[in-house]
mmCIF file of C-alpha atoms in Angstrom:
data_model
loop_
_atom_site.group_PDB
_atom_site.id
_atom_site.type_symbol
_atom_site.label_atom_id
_atom_site.label_comp_id
_atom_site.label_asym_id
_atom_site.label_seq_id
_atom_site.Cartn_x
_atom_site.Cartn_y
_atom_site.Cartn_z
ATOM 1 C CA UNK A 1 104.009 -128.489 -93.736
ATOM 2 C CA UNK A 2 107.019 -130.272 -92.110
ATOM 3 C CA UNK A 3 106.962 -133.603 -90.235
ATOM 4 C CA UNK A 4 103.864 -135.710 -90.015
ATOM 5 C CA UNK A 5 102.937 -138.568 -87.728
ATOM 6 C CA UNK A 6 99.847 -140.209 -86.338
ATOM 7 C CA UNK A 7 100.070 -138.042 -83.194
ATOM 8 C CA UNK A 8 100.354 -134.853 -85.242
ATOM 9 C CA UNK A 9 97.338 -135.849 -87.340
ATOM 10 C CA UNK A 10 95.349 -136.676 -84.197
ATOM 11 C CA UNK A 11 96.189 -133.271 -82.684
ATOM 12 C CA UNK A 12 95.145 -131.518 -85.904
ATOM 13 C CA UNK A 13 91.858 -133.429 -86.158
ATOM 14 C CA UNK A 14 90.995 -132.836 -82.494
ATOM 15 C CA UNK A 15 91.894 -129.147 -82.758
ATOM 16 C CA UNK A 16 89.768 -128.630 -85.858
ATOM 17 C CA UNK A 17 86.793 -130.315 -84.260
ATOM 18 C CA UNK A 18 87.164 -128.323 -81.034
ATOM 19 C CA UNK A 19 87.716 -125.015 -82.863
ATOM 20 C CA UNK A 20 84.609 -125.658 -84.967
ATOM 21 C CA UNK A 21 82.463 -126.377 -81.943
ATOM 22 C CA UNK A 22 83.874 -123.933 -79.373
ATOM 23 C CA UNK A 23 86.035 -121.378 -81.169
ATOM 24 C CA UNK A 24 89.762 -120.843 -80.770
ATOM 25 C CA UNK A 25 90.133 -118.540 -77.772
ATOM 26 C CA UNK A 26 88.197 -120.758 -75.387
ATOM 27 C CA UNK A 27 90.513 -123.742 -75.993
ATOM 28 C CA UNK A 28 93.552 -124.754 -74.017
ATOM 29 C CA UNK A 29 96.427 -126.935 -75.156
ATOM 30 C CA UNK A 30 95.691 -129.457 -72.375
ATOM 31 C CA UNK A 31 92.142 -129.921 -73.657
ATOM 32 C CA UNK A 32 93.309 -130.407 -77.226
ATOM 33 C CA UNK A 33 95.856 -133.038 -76.096
ATOM 34 C CA UNK A 34 93.230 -134.833 -74.044
ATOM 35 C CA UNK A 35 90.830 -134.986 -77.007
ATOM 36 C CA UNK A 36 93.659 -136.169 -79.268
ATOM 37 C CA UNK A 37 94.858 -138.749 -76.727
ATOM 38 C CA UNK A 38 98.461 -137.508 -76.801
ATOM 39 C CA UNK A 39 100.716 -136.271 -73.968
ATOM 40 C CA UNK A 40 101.315 -132.513 -73.749
ATOM 41 C CA UNK A 41 104.985 -133.037 -74.586
ATOM 42 C CA UNK A 42 103.924 -134.345 -78.003
ATOM 43 C CA UNK A 43 102.040 -131.147 -78.677
ATOM 44 C CA UNK A 44 105.096 -128.958 -78.250
ATOM 45 C CA UNK A 45 107.178 -131.398 -80.278
ATOM 46 C CA UNK A 46 104.934 -130.705 -83.276
ATOM 47 C CA UNK A 47 103.697 -127.158 -82.642
ATOM 48 C CA UNK A 48 105.572 -124.329 -81.000
ATOM 49 C CA UNK A 49 102.380 -122.609 -79.840
ATOM 50 C CA UNK A 50 98.600 -122.720 -79.962
ATOM 51 C CA UNK A 51 98.757 -120.123 -82.755
ATOM 52 C CA UNK A 52 101.071 -122.364 -84.789
ATOM 53 C CA UNK A 53 98.517 -125.148 -84.355
ATOM 54 C CA UNK A 54 95.706 -122.840 -85.525
ATOM 55 C CA UNK A 55 97.702 -122.032 -88.663
ATOM 56 C CA UNK A 56 98.261 -125.743 -89.308
ATOM 57 C CA UNK A 57 94.528 -126.445 -88.854
ATOM 58 C CA UNK A 58 93.728 -123.635 -91.293
ATOM 59 C CA UNK A 59 96.248 -124.911 -93.849
ATOM 60 C CA UNK A 60 95.019 -128.492 -93.556
ATOM 61 C CA UNK A 61 91.386 -127.435 -93.986
ATOM 62 C CA UNK A 62 92.189 -125.189 -96.940
ATOM 63 C CA UNK A 63 94.231 -127.921 -98.571
ATOM 64 C CA UNK A 64 91.149 -130.170 -98.580
ATOM 65 C CA UNK A 65 88.697 -127.415 -99.474
ATOM 66 C CA UNK A 66 90.852 -126.053 -102.294
ATOM 67 C CA UNK A 67 90.979 -129.548 -103.801
ATOM 68 C CA UNK A 68 87.165 -129.785 -103.592
ATOM 69 C CA UNK A 69 86.638 -126.291 -105.014
ATOM 70 C CA UNK A 70 89.145 -126.963 -107.770
ATOM 71 C CA UNK A 71 87.470 -130.261 -108.737
ATOM 72 C CA UNK A 72 84.202 -128.363 -109.174
ATOM 73 C CA UNK A 73 85.329 -124.998 -110.553
ATOM 74 C CA UNK A 74 88.218 -125.998 -112.818
ATOM 75 C CA UNK A 75 86.262 -128.664 -114.684
ATOM 76 C CA UNK A 76 85.064 -128.716 -118.275
ATOM 77 C CA UNK A 77 81.350 -128.076 -117.776
ATOM 78 C CA UNK A 78 79.463 -124.870 -118.474
ATOM 79 C CA UNK A 79 80.779 -122.043 -116.252
ATOM 80 C CA UNK A 80 77.465 -121.365 -114.508
ATOM 81 C CA UNK A 81 76.906 -125.079 -113.877
ATOM 82 C CA UNK A 82 80.299 -125.194 -112.161
ATOM 83 C CA UNK A 83 79.383 -122.244 -109.944
ATOM 84 C CA UNK A 84 76.122 -123.922 -109.022
ATOM 85 C CA UNK A 85 78.037 -127.071 -108.062
ATOM 86 C CA UNK A 86 80.143 -124.957 -105.697
ATOM 87 C CA UNK A 87 77.043 -123.941 -103.741
ATOM 88 C CA UNK A 88 75.767 -127.524 -103.805
ATOM 89 C CA UNK A 89 78.965 -128.929 -102.296
ATOM 90 C CA UNK A 90 78.972 -126.125 -99.693
ATOM 91 C CA UNK A 91 75.437 -126.994 -98.630
ATOM 92 C CA UNK A 92 76.268 -130.719 -98.629
ATOM 93 C CA UNK A 93 79.337 -130.116 -96.427
ATOM 94 C CA UNK A 94 77.313 -128.059 -93.927
ATOM 95 C CA UNK A 95 74.556 -130.694 -93.881
ATOM 96 C CA UNK A 96 77.118 -133.449 -93.266
ATOM 97 C CA UNK A 97 78.651 -131.413 -90.420
ATOM 98 C CA UNK A 98 75.221 -130.872 -88.883
ATOM 99 C CA UNK A 99 74.494 -134.601 -88.998
ATOM 100 C CA UNK A 100 77.820 -135.390 -87.312
ATOM 101 C CA UNK A 101 77.835 -132.634 -84.646
ATOM 102 C CA UNK A 102 74.155 -131.850 -84.197
ATOM 103 C CA UNK A 103 74.741 -128.203 -85.133
ATOM 104 C CA UNK A 104 75.827 -126.408 -88.283
ATOM 105 C CA UNK A 105 79.444 -125.482 -87.597
ATOM 106 C CA UNK A 106 79.712 -122.891 -90.372
ATOM 107 C CA UNK A 107 82.849 -121.903 -92.240
ATOM 108 C CA UNK A 108 86.081 -122.436 -90.289
ATOM 109 C CA UNK A 109 87.685 -119.470 -92.064
ATOM 110 C CA UNK A 110 84.729 -117.147 -91.497
ATOM 111 C CA UNK A 111 84.504 -118.193 -87.844
ATOM 112 C CA UNK A 112 88.193 -117.474 -87.268
ATOM 113 C CA UNK A 113 87.980 -114.211 -89.224
ATOM 114 C CA UNK A 114 85.353 -112.811 -86.898
ATOM 115 C CA UNK A 115 86.911 -114.285 -83.768
ATOM 116 C CA UNK A 116 90.575 -113.562 -84.395
ATOM 117 C CA UNK A 117 91.366 -111.282 -87.288
ATOM 118 C CA UNK A 118 91.933 -108.246 -85.065
ATOM 119 C CA UNK A 119 94.086 -110.168 -82.571
ATOM 120 C CA UNK A 120 96.490 -112.459 -84.395
ATOM 121 C CA UNK A 121 98.209 -110.870 -87.371
ATOM 122 C CA UNK A 122 99.682 -114.106 -88.754
ATOM 123 C CA UNK A 123 96.220 -115.697 -88.735
ATOM 124 C CA UNK A 124 94.686 -112.620 -90.346
ATOM 125 C CA UNK A 125 97.246 -112.706 -93.167
ATOM 126 C CA UNK A 126 96.683 -116.426 -93.768
ATOM 127 C CA UNK A 127 92.903 -115.966 -93.883
ATOM 128 C CA UNK A 128 93.296 -113.034 -96.287
ATOM 129 C CA UNK A 129 95.381 -115.269 -98.595
ATOM 130 C CA UNK A 130 92.790 -118.038 -98.471
ATOM 131 C CA UNK A 131 89.815 -115.786 -99.195
ATOM 132 C CA UNK A 132 91.787 -114.096 -101.992
ATOM 133 C CA UNK A 133 92.459 -117.542 -103.445
ATOM 134 C CA UNK A 134 88.755 -118.402 -103.217
ATOM 135 C CA UNK A 135 87.915 -115.144 -105.010
ATOM 136 C CA UNK A 136 90.549 -115.965 -107.677
ATOM 137 C CA UNK A 137 88.902 -119.333 -108.333
ATOM 138 C CA UNK A 138 85.392 -117.885 -108.518
ATOM 139 C CA UNK A 139 86.525 -114.924 -110.613
ATOM 140 C CA UNK A 140 88.034 -117.220 -113.259
ATOM 141 C CA UNK A 141 84.653 -118.901 -113.749
ATOM 142 C CA UNK A 142 82.767 -115.580 -113.744
ATOM 143 C CA UNK A 143 85.149 -114.325 -116.451
ATOM 144 C CA UNK A 144 84.505 -117.461 -118.535
ATOM 145 C CA UNK A 145 80.748 -116.945 -118.188
ATOM 146 C CA UNK A 146 81.268 -113.290 -119.145
ATOM 147 C CA UNK A 147 83.113 -114.266 -122.324
ATOM 148 C CA UNK A 148 80.084 -116.338 -123.284
ATOM 149 C CA UNK A 149 77.740 -113.433 -122.610
ATOM 150 C CA UNK A 150 76.004 -115.337 -119.811
ATOM 151 C CA UNK A 151 76.644 -112.786 -117.077
ATOM 152 C CA UNK A 152 76.680 -109.007 -117.017
ATOM 153 C CA UNK A 153 79.015 -107.535 -114.391
ATOM 154 C CA UNK A 154 81.065 -104.331 -114.560
ATOM 155 C CA UNK A 155 84.006 -105.906 -112.686
ATOM 156 C CA UNK A 156 84.662 -109.641 -112.426
ATOM 157 C CA UNK A 157 86.779 -109.234 -109.244
ATOM 158 C CA UNK A 158 84.086 -107.282 -107.410
ATOM 159 C CA UNK A 159 81.481 -109.773 -108.593
ATOM 160 C CA UNK A 160 83.511 -112.733 -107.325
ATOM 161 C CA UNK A 161 84.032 -110.981 -103.971
ATOM 162 C CA UNK A 162 80.291 -110.409 -103.683
ATOM 163 C CA UNK A 163 79.565 -114.088 -104.372
ATOM 164 C CA UNK A 164 82.013 -115.196 -101.658
ATOM 165 C CA UNK A 165 80.563 -112.568 -99.291
ATOM 166 C CA UNK A 166 77.037 -113.821 -99.955
ATOM 167 C CA UNK A 167 78.272 -117.362 -99.259
ATOM 168 C CA UNK A 168 79.850 -116.327 -95.937
ATOM 169 C CA UNK A 169 76.778 -114.324 -94.929
ATOM 170 C CA UNK A 170 74.330 -117.150 -95.625
ATOM 171 C CA UNK A 171 76.593 -119.709 -93.917
ATOM 172 C CA UNK A 172 76.643 -117.392 -90.874
ATOM 173 C CA UNK A 173 72.842 -117.518 -90.728
ATOM 174 C CA UNK A 174 72.782 -121.280 -91.392
ATOM 175 C CA UNK A 175 74.995 -121.604 -88.308
ATOM 176 C CA UNK A 176 73.041 -119.151 -86.133
ATOM 177 C CA UNK A 177 69.689 -120.777 -86.943
ATOM 178 C CA UNK A 178 71.206 -124.281 -87.220
ATOM 179 C CA UNK A 179 69.387 -124.535 -90.525
ATOM 180 C CA UNK A 180 71.095 -125.496 -93.766
ATOM 181 C CA UNK A 181 67.922 -124.422 -95.607
ATOM 182 C CA UNK A 182 69.357 -120.900 -95.390
ATOM 183 C CA UNK A 183 71.792 -121.988 -98.111
ATOM 184 C CA UNK A 184 68.987 -122.726 -100.589
ATOM 185 C CA UNK A 185 69.017 -119.076 -101.701
ATOM 186 C CA UNK A 186 72.653 -119.138 -102.808
ATOM 187 C CA UNK A 187 72.136 -120.117 -106.409
ATOM 188 C CA UNK A 188 69.336 -117.665 -107.193
ATOM 189 C CA UNK A 189 71.326 -114.935 -105.454
ATOM 190 C CA UNK A 190 74.420 -115.836 -107.451
ATOM 191 C CA UNK A 191 72.468 -115.413 -110.683
ATOM 192 C CA UNK A 192 71.070 -112.079 -109.475
ATOM 193 C CA UNK A 193 74.481 -110.774 -108.383
ATOM 194 C CA UNK A 194 75.945 -111.745 -111.756
ATOM 195 C CA UNK A 195 73.118 -110.176 -113.749
ATOM 196 C CA UNK A 196 72.710 -113.649 -115.253
ATOM 197 C CA UNK A 197 69.637 -114.897 -116.984
ATOM 198 C CA UNK A 198 68.406 -118.005 -115.166
ATOM 199 C CA UNK A 199 67.922 -120.858 -117.613
ATOM 200 C CA UNK A 200 65.618 -123.646 -116.439
ATOM 201 C CA UNK A 201 65.147 -122.697 -112.780
ATOM 202 C CA UNK A 202 62.925 -119.623 -113.139
ATOM 203 C CA UNK A 203 61.334 -117.466 -115.820
ATOM 204 C CA UNK A 204 63.693 -114.908 -117.316
ATOM 205 C CA UNK A 205 63.527 -111.474 -115.723
ATOM 206 C CA UNK A 206 61.661 -109.070 -118.015
ATOM 207 C CA UNK B 1 67.172 -103.668 -68.471
ATOM 208 C CA UNK B 2 67.010 -103.240 -64.647
ATOM 209 C CA UNK B 3 69.111 -100.863 -62.508
ATOM 210 C CA UNK B 4 71.537 -98.475 -64.080
ATOM 211 C CA UNK B 5 74.418 -96.515 -62.623
ATOM 212 C CA UNK B 6 77.608 -94.929 -63.743
ATOM 213 C CA UNK B 7 79.543 -98.082 -62.787
ATOM 214 C CA UNK B 8 77.159 -100.305 -64.735
ATOM 215 C CA UNK B 9 77.463 -98.063 -67.798
ATOM 216 C CA UNK B 10 81.258 -98.067 -67.502
ATOM 217 C CA UNK B 11 81.315 -101.879 -67.310
ATOM 218 C CA UNK B 12 79.048 -102.129 -70.369
ATOM 219 C CA UNK B 13 81.142 -99.667 -72.392
ATOM 220 C CA UNK B 14 84.415 -101.370 -71.462
ATOM 221 C CA UNK B 15 82.981 -104.811 -72.222
ATOM 222 C CA UNK B 16 81.661 -103.761 -75.633
ATOM 223 C CA UNK B 17 84.988 -102.234 -76.572
ATOM 224 C CA UNK B 18 86.947 -105.301 -75.389
ATOM 225 C CA UNK B 19 84.550 -107.752 -77.051
ATOM 226 C CA UNK B 20 84.820 -105.815 -80.327
ATOM 227 C CA UNK B 21 88.608 -105.835 -80.253
ATOM 228 C CA UNK B 22 89.338 -109.266 -78.738
ATOM 229 C CA UNK B 23 86.186 -111.350 -78.834
ATOM 230 C CA UNK B 24 84.226 -112.692 -75.879
ATOM 231 C CA UNK B 25 85.944 -115.953 -74.928
ATOM 232 C CA UNK B 26 89.370 -114.411 -74.472
ATOM 233 C CA UNK B 27 88.101 -111.905 -71.881
ATOM 234 C CA UNK B 28 88.079 -112.289 -68.123
ATOM 235 C CA UNK B 29 85.911 -110.415 -65.657
ATOM 236 C CA UNK B 30 89.009 -108.974 -63.941
ATOM 237 C CA UNK B 31 90.183 -107.424 -67.207
ATOM 238 C CA UNK B 32 86.769 -105.909 -67.894
ATOM 239 C CA UNK B 33 86.661 -104.403 -64.390
ATOM 240 C CA UNK B 34 90.158 -102.984 -64.768
ATOM 241 C CA UNK B 35 89.259 -101.339 -68.095
ATOM 242 C CA UNK B 36 86.035 -99.979 -66.565
ATOM 243 C CA UNK B 37 87.830 -98.763 -63.432
ATOM 244 C CA UNK B 38 85.434 -100.546 -61.068
ATOM 245 C CA UNK B 39 86.120 -103.121 -58.326
ATOM 246 C CA UNK B 40 85.229 -106.743 -59.075
ATOM 247 C CA UNK B 41 82.510 -106.651 -56.433
ATOM 248 C CA UNK B 42 80.667 -104.037 -58.498
ATOM 249 C CA UNK B 43 80.655 -106.367 -61.462
ATOM 250 C CA UNK B 44 78.769 -109.094 -59.623
ATOM 251 C CA UNK B 45 76.421 -106.521 -58.125
ATOM 252 C CA UNK B 46 75.238 -105.659 -61.629
ATOM 253 C CA UNK B 47 75.791 -108.884 -63.572
ATOM 254 C CA UNK B 48 75.465 -112.411 -62.293
ATOM 255 C CA UNK B 49 77.908 -113.802 -64.845
ATOM 256 C CA UNK B 50 80.035 -112.935 -67.840
ATOM 257 C CA UNK B 51 77.260 -114.341 -70.038
ATOM 258 C CA UNK B 52 74.730 -111.990 -68.421
ATOM 259 C CA UNK B 53 77.091 -109.130 -69.228
ATOM 260 C CA UNK B 54 77.365 -110.285 -72.844
ATOM 261 C CA UNK B 55 73.570 -110.273 -73.133
ATOM 262 C CA UNK B 56 73.439 -106.746 -71.681
ATOM 263 C CA UNK B 57 76.122 -105.572 -74.142
ATOM 264 C CA UNK B 58 74.123 -107.117 -77.000
ATOM 265 C CA UNK B 59 70.866 -105.500 -75.821
ATOM 266 C CA UNK B 60 72.502 -102.104 -75.365
ATOM 267 C CA UNK B 61 74.082 -102.235 -78.825
ATOM 268 C CA UNK B 62 70.870 -103.382 -80.482
ATOM 269 C CA UNK B 63 68.890 -100.652 -78.695
ATOM 270 C CA UNK B 64 71.122 -98.024 -80.319
ATOM 271 C CA UNK B 65 71.334 -99.764 -83.685
ATOM 272 C CA UNK B 66 67.588 -100.381 -83.895
ATOM 273 C CA UNK B 67 66.999 -96.684 -83.290
ATOM 274 C CA UNK B 68 69.432 -95.820 -86.107
ATOM 275 C CA UNK B 69 67.950 -98.403 -88.485
ATOM 276 C CA UNK B 70 64.433 -97.263 -87.657
ATOM 277 C CA UNK B 71 65.284 -93.596 -88.272
ATOM 278 C CA UNK B 72 66.501 -94.554 -91.742
ATOM 279 C CA UNK B 73 64.108 -97.339 -92.765
ATOM 280 C CA UNK B 74 60.821 -96.156 -91.265
ATOM 281 C CA UNK B 75 61.009 -92.665 -92.788
ATOM 282 C CA UNK B 76 58.874 -91.103 -95.502
ATOM 283 C CA UNK B 77 61.335 -91.186 -98.408
ATOM 284 C CA UNK B 78 61.253 -93.507 -101.393
ATOM 285 C CA UNK B 79 61.718 -97.131 -100.239
ATOM 286 C CA UNK B 80 64.903 -97.755 -102.230
ATOM 287 C CA UNK B 81 66.420 -94.470 -101.023
ATOM 288 C CA UNK B 82 65.816 -95.616 -97.452
ATOM 289 C CA UNK B 83 67.532 -98.951 -98.127
ATOM 290 C CA UNK B 84 70.486 -97.129 -99.647
ATOM 291 C CA UNK B 85 70.729 -94.960 -96.519
ATOM 292 C CA UNK B 86 70.961 -98.147 -94.432
ATOM 293 C CA UNK B 87 74.120 -99.193 -96.270
ATOM 294 C CA UNK B 88 75.494 -95.660 -96.019
ATOM 295 C CA UNK B 89 75.086 -95.521 -92.241
ATOM 296 C CA UNK B 90 76.592 -99.006 -91.937
ATOM 297 C CA UNK B 91 79.663 -97.933 -93.885
ATOM 298 C CA UNK B 92 79.886 -94.688 -91.884
ATOM 299 C CA UNK B 93 79.705 -96.608 -88.587
ATOM 300 C CA UNK B 94 82.476 -99.006 -89.684
ATOM 301 C CA UNK B 95 84.618 -96.093 -90.880
ATOM 302 C CA UNK B 96 84.136 -94.280 -87.571
ATOM 303 C CA UNK B 97 85.090 -97.454 -85.663
ATOM 304 C CA UNK B 98 88.201 -97.857 -87.800
ATOM 305 C CA UNK B 99 89.252 -94.258 -87.086
ATOM 306 C CA UNK B 100 88.783 -94.780 -83.343
ATOM 307 C CA UNK B 101 90.335 -98.267 -82.981
ATOM 308 C CA UNK B 102 92.714 -98.447 -85.949
ATOM 309 C CA UNK B 103 90.945 -101.544 -87.258
ATOM 310 C CA UNK B 104 87.477 -102.264 -88.625
ATOM 311 C CA UNK B 105 85.716 -104.048 -85.773
ATOM 312 C CA UNK B 106 82.902 -105.466 -87.870
ATOM 313 C CA UNK B 107 79.393 -106.297 -86.680
ATOM 314 C CA UNK B 108 79.155 -107.123 -82.970
ATOM 315 C CA UNK B 109 76.245 -109.493 -83.649
ATOM 316 C CA UNK B 110 77.988 -111.250 -86.535
ATOM 317 C CA UNK B 111 81.196 -111.571 -84.517
ATOM 318 C CA UNK B 112 79.355 -113.139 -81.576
ATOM 319 C CA UNK B 113 77.321 -115.377 -83.902
ATOM 320 C CA UNK B 114 80.430 -116.998 -85.318
ATOM 321 C CA UNK B 115 82.268 -117.081 -81.996
ATOM 322 C CA UNK B 116 79.493 -118.192 -79.677
ATOM 323 C CA UNK B 117 76.315 -119.378 -81.322
ATOM 324 C CA UNK B 118 77.161 -123.063 -80.853
ATOM 325 C CA UNK B 119 78.224 -122.617 -77.216
ATOM 326 C CA UNK B 120 75.820 -120.319 -75.400
ATOM 327 C CA UNK B 121 72.165 -121.025 -76.100
ATOM 328 C CA UNK B 122 70.833 -117.842 -74.465
ATOM 329 C CA UNK B 123 73.166 -115.748 -76.611
ATOM 330 C CA UNK B 124 72.204 -117.703 -79.739
ATOM 331 C CA UNK B 125 68.506 -117.081 -79.102
ATOM 332 C CA UNK B 126 69.062 -113.356 -78.491
ATOM 333 C CA UNK B 127 71.101 -113.024 -81.701
ATOM 334 C CA UNK B 128 68.420 -114.909 -83.644
ATOM 335 C CA UNK B 129 65.808 -112.439 -82.357
ATOM 336 C CA UNK B 130 67.941 -109.454 -83.344
ATOM 337 C CA UNK B 131 68.686 -110.694 -86.856
ATOM 338 C CA UNK B 132 65.008 -111.608 -87.306
ATOM 339 C CA UNK B 133 64.118 -108.050 -86.259
ATOM 340 C CA UNK B 134 66.632 -106.661 -88.771
ATOM 341 C CA UNK B 135 65.095 -108.826 -91.490
ATOM 342 C CA UNK B 136 61.594 -107.622 -90.461
ATOM 343 C CA UNK B 137 62.682 -103.998 -90.877
ATOM 344 C CA UNK B 138 64.324 -104.592 -94.250
ATOM 345 C CA UNK B 139 61.441 -106.760 -95.472
ATOM 346 C CA UNK B 140 58.904 -103.984 -94.784
ATOM 347 C CA UNK B 141 60.833 -101.646 -97.077
ATOM 348 C CA UNK B 142 61.299 -104.314 -99.756
ATOM 349 C CA UNK B 143 57.541 -104.939 -99.689
ATOM 350 C CA UNK B 144 56.853 -101.203 -100.114
ATOM 351 C CA UNK B 145 59.242 -101.085 -103.071
ATOM 352 C CA UNK B 146 57.497 -104.172 -104.458
ATOM 353 C CA UNK B 147 54.079 -102.494 -104.254
ATOM 354 C CA UNK B 148 55.493 -99.670 -106.365
ATOM 355 C CA UNK B 149 56.856 -102.131 -108.920
ATOM 356 C CA UNK B 150 60.429 -101.070 -108.213
ATOM 357 C CA UNK B 151 61.724 -104.504 -107.267
ATOM 358 C CA UNK B 152 61.053 -107.987 -108.547
ATOM 359 C CA UNK B 153 61.461 -110.720 -105.935
ATOM 360 C CA UNK B 154 59.529 -113.973 -105.555
ATOM 361 C CA UNK B 155 59.581 -113.777 -101.731
ATOM 362 C CA UNK B 156 60.122 -110.580 -99.738
ATOM 363 C CA UNK B 157 61.304 -112.490 -96.628
ATOM 364 C CA UNK B 158 63.966 -114.422 -98.540
ATOM 365 C CA UNK B 159 65.022 -111.220 -100.283
ATOM 366 C CA UNK B 160 65.397 -109.366 -96.983
ATOM 367 C CA UNK B 161 67.400 -112.266 -95.535
ATOM 368 C CA UNK B 162 69.703 -112.187 -98.551
ATOM 369 C CA UNK B 163 70.279 -108.437 -98.125
ATOM 370 C CA UNK B 164 71.188 -108.862 -94.455
ATOM 371 C CA UNK B 165 73.413 -111.843 -95.360
ATOM 372 C CA UNK B 166 75.197 -109.787 -98.019
ATOM 373 C CA UNK B 167 75.694 -107.040 -95.423
ATOM 374 C CA UNK B 168 77.182 -109.477 -92.893
ATOM 375 C CA UNK B 169 79.400 -111.083 -95.539
ATOM 376 C CA UNK B 170 80.808 -107.792 -96.801
ATOM 377 C CA UNK B 171 81.331 -106.502 -93.234
ATOM 378 C CA UNK B 172 83.250 -109.730 -92.516
ATOM 379 C CA UNK B 173 85.616 -108.944 -95.389
ATOM 380 C CA UNK B 174 85.847 -105.260 -94.418
ATOM 381 C CA UNK B 175 87.041 -106.492 -91.014
ATOM 382 C CA UNK B 176 89.434 -109.137 -92.361
ATOM 383 C CA UNK B 177 91.066 -106.733 -94.827
ATOM 384 C CA UNK B 178 90.625 -103.721 -92.500
ATOM 385 C CA UNK B 179 89.135 -101.952 -95.500
ATOM 386 C CA UNK B 180 85.763 -100.233 -95.419
ATOM 387 C CA UNK B 181 85.963 -99.947 -99.221
ATOM 388 C CA UNK B 182 84.625 -103.516 -99.251
ATOM 389 C CA UNK B 183 81.262 -102.010 -98.309
ATOM 390 C CA UNK B 184 81.083 -99.910 -101.482
ATOM 391 C CA UNK B 185 79.504 -102.846 -103.326
ATOM 392 C CA UNK B 186 76.510 -103.086 -100.980
ATOM 393 C CA UNK B 187 74.157 -100.777 -102.850
ATOM 394 C CA UNK B 188 74.722 -102.211 -106.308
ATOM 395 C CA UNK B 189 74.424 -105.719 -104.855
ATOM 396 C CA UNK B 190 71.207 -104.764 -103.097
ATOM 397 C CA UNK B 191 69.717 -103.614 -106.403
ATOM 398 C CA UNK B 192 70.863 -106.819 -108.104
ATOM 399 C CA UNK B 193 69.471 -109.054 -105.346
ATOM 400 C CA UNK B 194 66.132 -107.236 -105.531
ATOM 401 C CA UNK B 195 65.934 -107.407 -109.305
ATOM 402 C CA UNK B 196 65.635 -103.628 -109.137
ATOM 403 C CA UNK B 197 66.294 -101.258 -111.953
ATOM 404 C CA UNK B 198 69.030 -98.854 -110.870
ATOM 405 C CA UNK B 199 67.935 -95.273 -111.451
ATOM 406 C CA UNK B 200 70.739 -92.716 -111.675
ATOM 407 C CA UNK B 201 73.702 -94.814 -110.533
ATOM 408 C CA UNK B 202 74.169 -97.081 -113.541
ATOM 409 C CA UNK B 203 72.583 -97.835 -116.891
ATOM 410 C CA UNK B 204 69.532 -100.070 -116.707
ATOM 411 C CA UNK B 205 70.219 -103.750 -117.291
ATOM 412 C CA UNK B 206 68.996 -104.735 -120.720
#
């Protein structure tokens, strides 16, 4: 990730906040610098372009999110409990964002996928890598649950992709309706998509 | 929808195509007029602002899509067959778009939700109405399947929302990976989310 400094961190934090609230295309470098409290010359010292900044924001966000996902998914607990924790931390993060900003800001990667993936090839490739990595992490847990006979899926990769797709879809509606309650369905839907038998939460499907 | 003319239709068609390929924020009125082959004065004769144009593009697209969804979902066939047709026409539409543009353009409403919903309140409200109408249409079919004992869901509204969320999530990934094959999972996932017993496609879950 190269050099770091207080100014660089301030630019990254301001850019992430602005991208989350207003999208990428609508932003100008001058506005980002103003929000970060740094002169425009500093910007180009750290980033060669607005696109380079977007990639750095994406990498920074994924670095934090991967650590959070890993702490939950790579633990020692029961596989399905770990998956449930993933949805809980997702809902908690969206709720925290809503309390800070007044609106649910959604998933930075999903937002940029729909805004930019057909325009900026470097950003598309980075987002593909990140979502593939998310699917890898989820798939490992699905496979562990499969080995224990707790889920019934024909293909663990497809199943993991469907779980991440359901997550992105529900986060989209949480953002549109500014309602984190839309995320309440994630766990039951995860069980359904995995052909899993719910344990305590609901009576077993006959 | 007010007055129509050839120029208005050309502006709408150019705007939809540009919004699908580049998003809304990155576009300027001059560029839209150039693509439509109309003078800038014409634009402001028909639309008072770029946001008014976006709303007209959304309404026009939903008018066509609602007709297509209605033709499939409100028919006389078996409820689950009608739901399956919905996913088939969605995949066909994305494939056709990919053949025309070279890339999967995704769902116009989903794209604008993630790009704009926290910036333009009129657009947010319109998109909420459209997605609520989609959920209404899907819910009616889920309820019919429920009356026949073909699905097992605790709440038809939540189930319909989850189906539309799964659709948006998978379309997001079809766009990111420029691969309509990502939509192949929709039908099996629909059955799983509805607690439905697949008929011919796969062995019944034990």
